[in-house]
mmCIF file of C-alpha atoms in Angstrom:
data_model
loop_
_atom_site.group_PDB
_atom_site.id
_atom_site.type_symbol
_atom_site.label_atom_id
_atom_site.label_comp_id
_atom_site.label_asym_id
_atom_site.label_seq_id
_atom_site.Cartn_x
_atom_site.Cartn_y
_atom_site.Cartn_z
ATOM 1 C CA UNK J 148 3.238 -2.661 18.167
ATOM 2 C CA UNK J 149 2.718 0.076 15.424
ATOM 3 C CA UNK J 150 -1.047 1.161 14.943
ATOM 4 C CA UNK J 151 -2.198 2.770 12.039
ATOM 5 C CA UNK J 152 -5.062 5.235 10.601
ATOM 6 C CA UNK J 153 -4.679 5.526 6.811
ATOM 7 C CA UNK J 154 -7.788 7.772 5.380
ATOM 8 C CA UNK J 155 -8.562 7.884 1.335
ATOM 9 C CA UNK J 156 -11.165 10.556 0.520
ATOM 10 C CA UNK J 157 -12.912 8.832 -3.060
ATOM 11 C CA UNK J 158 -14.988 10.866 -4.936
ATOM 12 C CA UNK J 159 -18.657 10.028 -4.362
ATOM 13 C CA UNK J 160 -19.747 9.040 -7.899
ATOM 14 C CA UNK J 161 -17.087 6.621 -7.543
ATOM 15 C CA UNK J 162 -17.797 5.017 -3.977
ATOM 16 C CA UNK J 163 -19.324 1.778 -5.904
ATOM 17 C CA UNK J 164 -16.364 1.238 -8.104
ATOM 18 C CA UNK J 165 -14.083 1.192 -5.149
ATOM 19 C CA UNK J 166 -16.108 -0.749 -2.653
ATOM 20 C CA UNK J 167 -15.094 -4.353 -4.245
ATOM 21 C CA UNK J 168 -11.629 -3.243 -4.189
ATOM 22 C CA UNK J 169 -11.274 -2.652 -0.603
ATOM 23 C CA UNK J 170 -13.149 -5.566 0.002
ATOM 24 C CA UNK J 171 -10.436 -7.901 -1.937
ATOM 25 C CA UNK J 172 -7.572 -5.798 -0.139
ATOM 26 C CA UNK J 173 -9.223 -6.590 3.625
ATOM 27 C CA UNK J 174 -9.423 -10.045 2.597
ATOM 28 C CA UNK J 175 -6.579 -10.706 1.252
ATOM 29 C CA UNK J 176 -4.449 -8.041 3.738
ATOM 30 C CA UNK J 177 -5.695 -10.193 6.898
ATOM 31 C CA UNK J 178 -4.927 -12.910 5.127
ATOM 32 C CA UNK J 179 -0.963 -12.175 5.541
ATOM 33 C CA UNK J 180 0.862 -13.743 8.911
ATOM 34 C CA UNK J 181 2.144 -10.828 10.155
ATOM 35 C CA UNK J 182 -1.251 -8.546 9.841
ATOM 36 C CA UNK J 183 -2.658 -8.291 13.540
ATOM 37 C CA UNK J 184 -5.878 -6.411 12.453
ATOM 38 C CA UNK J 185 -7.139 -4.606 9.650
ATOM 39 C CA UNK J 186 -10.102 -2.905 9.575
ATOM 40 C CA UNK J 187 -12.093 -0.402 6.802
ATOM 41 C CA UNK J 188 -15.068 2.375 8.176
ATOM 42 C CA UNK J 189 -17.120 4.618 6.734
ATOM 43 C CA UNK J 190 -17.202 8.025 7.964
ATOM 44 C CA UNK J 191 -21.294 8.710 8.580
ATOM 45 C CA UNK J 192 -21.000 12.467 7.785
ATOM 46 C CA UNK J 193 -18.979 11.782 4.286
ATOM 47 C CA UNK J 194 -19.525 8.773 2.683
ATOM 48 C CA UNK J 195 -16.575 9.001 0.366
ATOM 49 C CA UNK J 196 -14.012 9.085 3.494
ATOM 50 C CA UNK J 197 -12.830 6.165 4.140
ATOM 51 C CA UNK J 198 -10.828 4.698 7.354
ATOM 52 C CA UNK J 199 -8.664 2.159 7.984
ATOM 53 C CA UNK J 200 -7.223 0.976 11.253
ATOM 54 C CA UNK J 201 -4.414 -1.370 11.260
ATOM 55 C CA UNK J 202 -2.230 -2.726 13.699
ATOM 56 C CA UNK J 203 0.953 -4.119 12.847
ATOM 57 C CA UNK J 204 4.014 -5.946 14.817
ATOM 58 C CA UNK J 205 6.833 -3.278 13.389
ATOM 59 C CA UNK J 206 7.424 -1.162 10.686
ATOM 60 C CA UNK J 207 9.124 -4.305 9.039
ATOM 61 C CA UNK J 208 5.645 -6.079 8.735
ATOM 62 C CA UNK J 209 3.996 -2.935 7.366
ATOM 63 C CA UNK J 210 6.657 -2.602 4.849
ATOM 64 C CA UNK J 211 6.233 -5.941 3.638
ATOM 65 C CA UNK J 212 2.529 -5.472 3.190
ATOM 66 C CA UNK J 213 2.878 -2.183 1.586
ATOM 67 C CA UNK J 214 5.431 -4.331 -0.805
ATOM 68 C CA UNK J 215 2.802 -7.219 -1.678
ATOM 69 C CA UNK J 216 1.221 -8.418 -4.685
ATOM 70 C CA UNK J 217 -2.041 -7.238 -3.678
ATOM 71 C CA UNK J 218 -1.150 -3.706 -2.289
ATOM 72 C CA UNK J 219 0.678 -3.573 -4.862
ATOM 73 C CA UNK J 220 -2.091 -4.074 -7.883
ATOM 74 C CA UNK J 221 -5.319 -2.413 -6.128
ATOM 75 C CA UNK J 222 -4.254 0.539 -4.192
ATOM 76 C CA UNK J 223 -3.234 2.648 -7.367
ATOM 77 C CA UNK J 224 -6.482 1.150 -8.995
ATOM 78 C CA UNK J 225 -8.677 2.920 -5.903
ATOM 79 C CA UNK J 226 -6.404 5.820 -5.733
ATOM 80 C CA UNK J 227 -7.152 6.640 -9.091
ATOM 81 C CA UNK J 228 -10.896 7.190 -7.700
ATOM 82 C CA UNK J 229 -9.244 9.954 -4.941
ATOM 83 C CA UNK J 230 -11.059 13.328 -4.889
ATOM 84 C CA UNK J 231 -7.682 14.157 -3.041
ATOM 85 C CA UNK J 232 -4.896 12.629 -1.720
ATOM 86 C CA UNK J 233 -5.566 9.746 1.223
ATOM 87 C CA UNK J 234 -3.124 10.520 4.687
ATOM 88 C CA UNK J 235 -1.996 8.831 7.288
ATOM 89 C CA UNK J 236 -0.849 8.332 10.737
ATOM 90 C CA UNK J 237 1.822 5.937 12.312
ATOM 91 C CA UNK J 238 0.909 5.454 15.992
ATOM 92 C CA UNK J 239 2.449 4.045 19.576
ATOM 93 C CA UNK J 240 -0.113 3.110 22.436
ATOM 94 C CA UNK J 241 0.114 5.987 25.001
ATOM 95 C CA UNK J 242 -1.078 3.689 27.987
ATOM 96 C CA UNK X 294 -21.704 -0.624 16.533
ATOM 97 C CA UNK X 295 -20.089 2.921 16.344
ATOM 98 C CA UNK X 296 -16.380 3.730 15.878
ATOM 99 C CA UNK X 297 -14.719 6.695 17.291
ATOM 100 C CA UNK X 298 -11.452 8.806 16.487
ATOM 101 C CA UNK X 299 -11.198 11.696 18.227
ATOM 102 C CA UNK X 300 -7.796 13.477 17.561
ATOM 103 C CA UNK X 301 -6.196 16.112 19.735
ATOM 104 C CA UNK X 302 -3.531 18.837 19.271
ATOM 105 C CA UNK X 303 -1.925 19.432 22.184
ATOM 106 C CA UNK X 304 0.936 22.167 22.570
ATOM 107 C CA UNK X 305 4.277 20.236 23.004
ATOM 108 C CA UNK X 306 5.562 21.638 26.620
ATOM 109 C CA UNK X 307 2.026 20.529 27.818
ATOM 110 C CA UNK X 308 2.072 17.219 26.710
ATOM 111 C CA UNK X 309 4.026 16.020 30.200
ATOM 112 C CA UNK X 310 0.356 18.112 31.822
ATOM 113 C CA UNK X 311 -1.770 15.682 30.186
ATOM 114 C CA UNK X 312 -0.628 12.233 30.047
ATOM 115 C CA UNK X 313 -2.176 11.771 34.477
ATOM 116 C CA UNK X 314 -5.099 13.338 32.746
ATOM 117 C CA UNK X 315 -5.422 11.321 29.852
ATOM 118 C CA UNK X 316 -4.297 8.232 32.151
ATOM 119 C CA UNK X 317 -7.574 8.898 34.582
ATOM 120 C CA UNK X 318 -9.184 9.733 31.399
ATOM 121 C CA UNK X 319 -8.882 5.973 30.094
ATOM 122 C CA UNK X 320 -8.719 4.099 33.466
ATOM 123 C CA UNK X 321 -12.209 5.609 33.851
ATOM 124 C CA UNK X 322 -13.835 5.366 30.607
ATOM 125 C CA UNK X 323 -13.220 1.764 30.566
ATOM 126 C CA UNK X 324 -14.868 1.720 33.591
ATOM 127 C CA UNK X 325 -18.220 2.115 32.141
ATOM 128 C CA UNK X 326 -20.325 -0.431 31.253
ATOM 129 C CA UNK X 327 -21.412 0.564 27.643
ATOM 130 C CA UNK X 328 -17.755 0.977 26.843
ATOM 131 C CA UNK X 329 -16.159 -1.393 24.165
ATOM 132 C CA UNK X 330 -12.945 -0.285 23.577
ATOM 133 C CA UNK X 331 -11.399 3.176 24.311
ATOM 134 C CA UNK X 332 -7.389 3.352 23.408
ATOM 135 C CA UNK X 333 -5.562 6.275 23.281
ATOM 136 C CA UNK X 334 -2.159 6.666 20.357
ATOM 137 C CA UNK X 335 0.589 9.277 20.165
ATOM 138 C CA UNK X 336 1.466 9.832 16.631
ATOM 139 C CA UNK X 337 5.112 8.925 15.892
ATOM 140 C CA UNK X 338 5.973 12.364 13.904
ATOM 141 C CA UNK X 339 4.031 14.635 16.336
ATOM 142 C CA UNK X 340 4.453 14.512 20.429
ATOM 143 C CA UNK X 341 1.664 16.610 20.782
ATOM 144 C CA UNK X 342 -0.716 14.564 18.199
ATOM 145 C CA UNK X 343 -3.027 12.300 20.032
ATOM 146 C CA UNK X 344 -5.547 9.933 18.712
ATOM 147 C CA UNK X 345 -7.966 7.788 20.430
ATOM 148 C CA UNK X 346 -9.800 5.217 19.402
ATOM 149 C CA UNK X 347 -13.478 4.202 20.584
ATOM 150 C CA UNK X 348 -15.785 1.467 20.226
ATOM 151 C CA UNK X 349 -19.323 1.828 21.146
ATOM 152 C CA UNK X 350 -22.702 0.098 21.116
ATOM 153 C CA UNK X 351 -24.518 2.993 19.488
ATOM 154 C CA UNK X 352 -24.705 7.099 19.540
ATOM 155 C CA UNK X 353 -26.514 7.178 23.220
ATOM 156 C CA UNK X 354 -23.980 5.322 24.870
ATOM 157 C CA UNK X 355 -21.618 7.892 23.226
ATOM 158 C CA UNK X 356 -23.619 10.509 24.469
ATOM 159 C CA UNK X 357 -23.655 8.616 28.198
ATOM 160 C CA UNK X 358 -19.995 8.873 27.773
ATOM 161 C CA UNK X 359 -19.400 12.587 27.196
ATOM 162 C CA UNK X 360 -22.380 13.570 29.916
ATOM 163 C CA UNK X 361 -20.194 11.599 32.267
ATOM 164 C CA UNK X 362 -18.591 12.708 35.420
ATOM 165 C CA UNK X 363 -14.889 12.044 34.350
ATOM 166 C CA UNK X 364 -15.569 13.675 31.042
ATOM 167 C CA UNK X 365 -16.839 16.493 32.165
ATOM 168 C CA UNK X 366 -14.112 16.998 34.553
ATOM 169 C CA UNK X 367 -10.944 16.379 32.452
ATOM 170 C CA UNK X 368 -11.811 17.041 28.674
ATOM 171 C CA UNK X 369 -12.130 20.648 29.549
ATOM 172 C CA UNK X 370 -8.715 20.711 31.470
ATOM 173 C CA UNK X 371 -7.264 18.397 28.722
ATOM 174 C CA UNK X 372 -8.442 21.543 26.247
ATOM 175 C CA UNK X 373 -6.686 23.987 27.945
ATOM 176 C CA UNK X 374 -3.555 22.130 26.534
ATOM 177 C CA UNK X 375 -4.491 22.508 23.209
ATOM 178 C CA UNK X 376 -2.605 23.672 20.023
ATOM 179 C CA UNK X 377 -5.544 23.813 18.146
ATOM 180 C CA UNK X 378 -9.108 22.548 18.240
ATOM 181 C CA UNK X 379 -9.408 18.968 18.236
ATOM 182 C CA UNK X 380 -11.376 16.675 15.440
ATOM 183 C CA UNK X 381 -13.465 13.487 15.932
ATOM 184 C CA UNK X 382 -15.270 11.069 13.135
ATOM 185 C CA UNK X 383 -18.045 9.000 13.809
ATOM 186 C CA UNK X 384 -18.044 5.782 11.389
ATOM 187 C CA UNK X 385 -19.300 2.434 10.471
ATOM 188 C CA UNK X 386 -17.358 -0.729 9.587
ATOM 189 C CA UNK X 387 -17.647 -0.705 6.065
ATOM 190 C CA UNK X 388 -17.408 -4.949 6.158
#
């Protein structure tokens, strides 16, 4: 099992342009067979930080979401919204 | 609901120190009865990177949490192991 954090950091003027956008990538994201859970938060001390936490079978199945149609067409559209550049963390279960 | 990540550095020859402290530190957290989910990840690229992640019913049982007995006891000894001071974000499911 891979988990993942993935954090974007969108300027705050710009938090309602992306807010449909991640809402059509969670849909569509949990919509694909191998995505065990997906999951966008809000950081409550910075509005325009945002989190996901994903959890994936392999690196295979993350690959082929990174890869899709949807990925694909609207993360570049809310990256262009980044105050600075998102991060991320690939993660094993310690226990 | 409140989501948790609470990310810790620890230095790399400690890391064998504080897995039996972490280990307590999540067989007992899930002990309590406010407590929705507490997980704890190793980042893939960094040994000494740990992340957990929390679920919660609100702030106070947060606050229940860190005023606890096991808390008290083993975060401090857990910080002793540290690389650098640790980070934690309190957020909100964004949908």
């Amino acid at each position: 099992m891979l988990k993942v954090i993935a954090e974007d950091f969108i300027r705050p003027e710009q938090v309602k342009d992306v807010m449909p956008l991640y809402a059509e990538l969670v849909r569509l994201t949990r919509q694909e067979p191998l995505c065990l859970a997906y999951d966008l938060f809000i950081d409550r001390k910075q509005p325009g930080h945002f989190i996901f936490i994903e959890e994936w079978p392999d690196q295979a199945a993350l690959d082929i979401h990174c890869a899709s149609e949807h990925f694909r067409r609207l993360v570049p559209m809310i990256d262009a919204c980044q105050a600075q550049p998102g991060t991320y963390i690939l993660m094993d279960q310690a226990f």
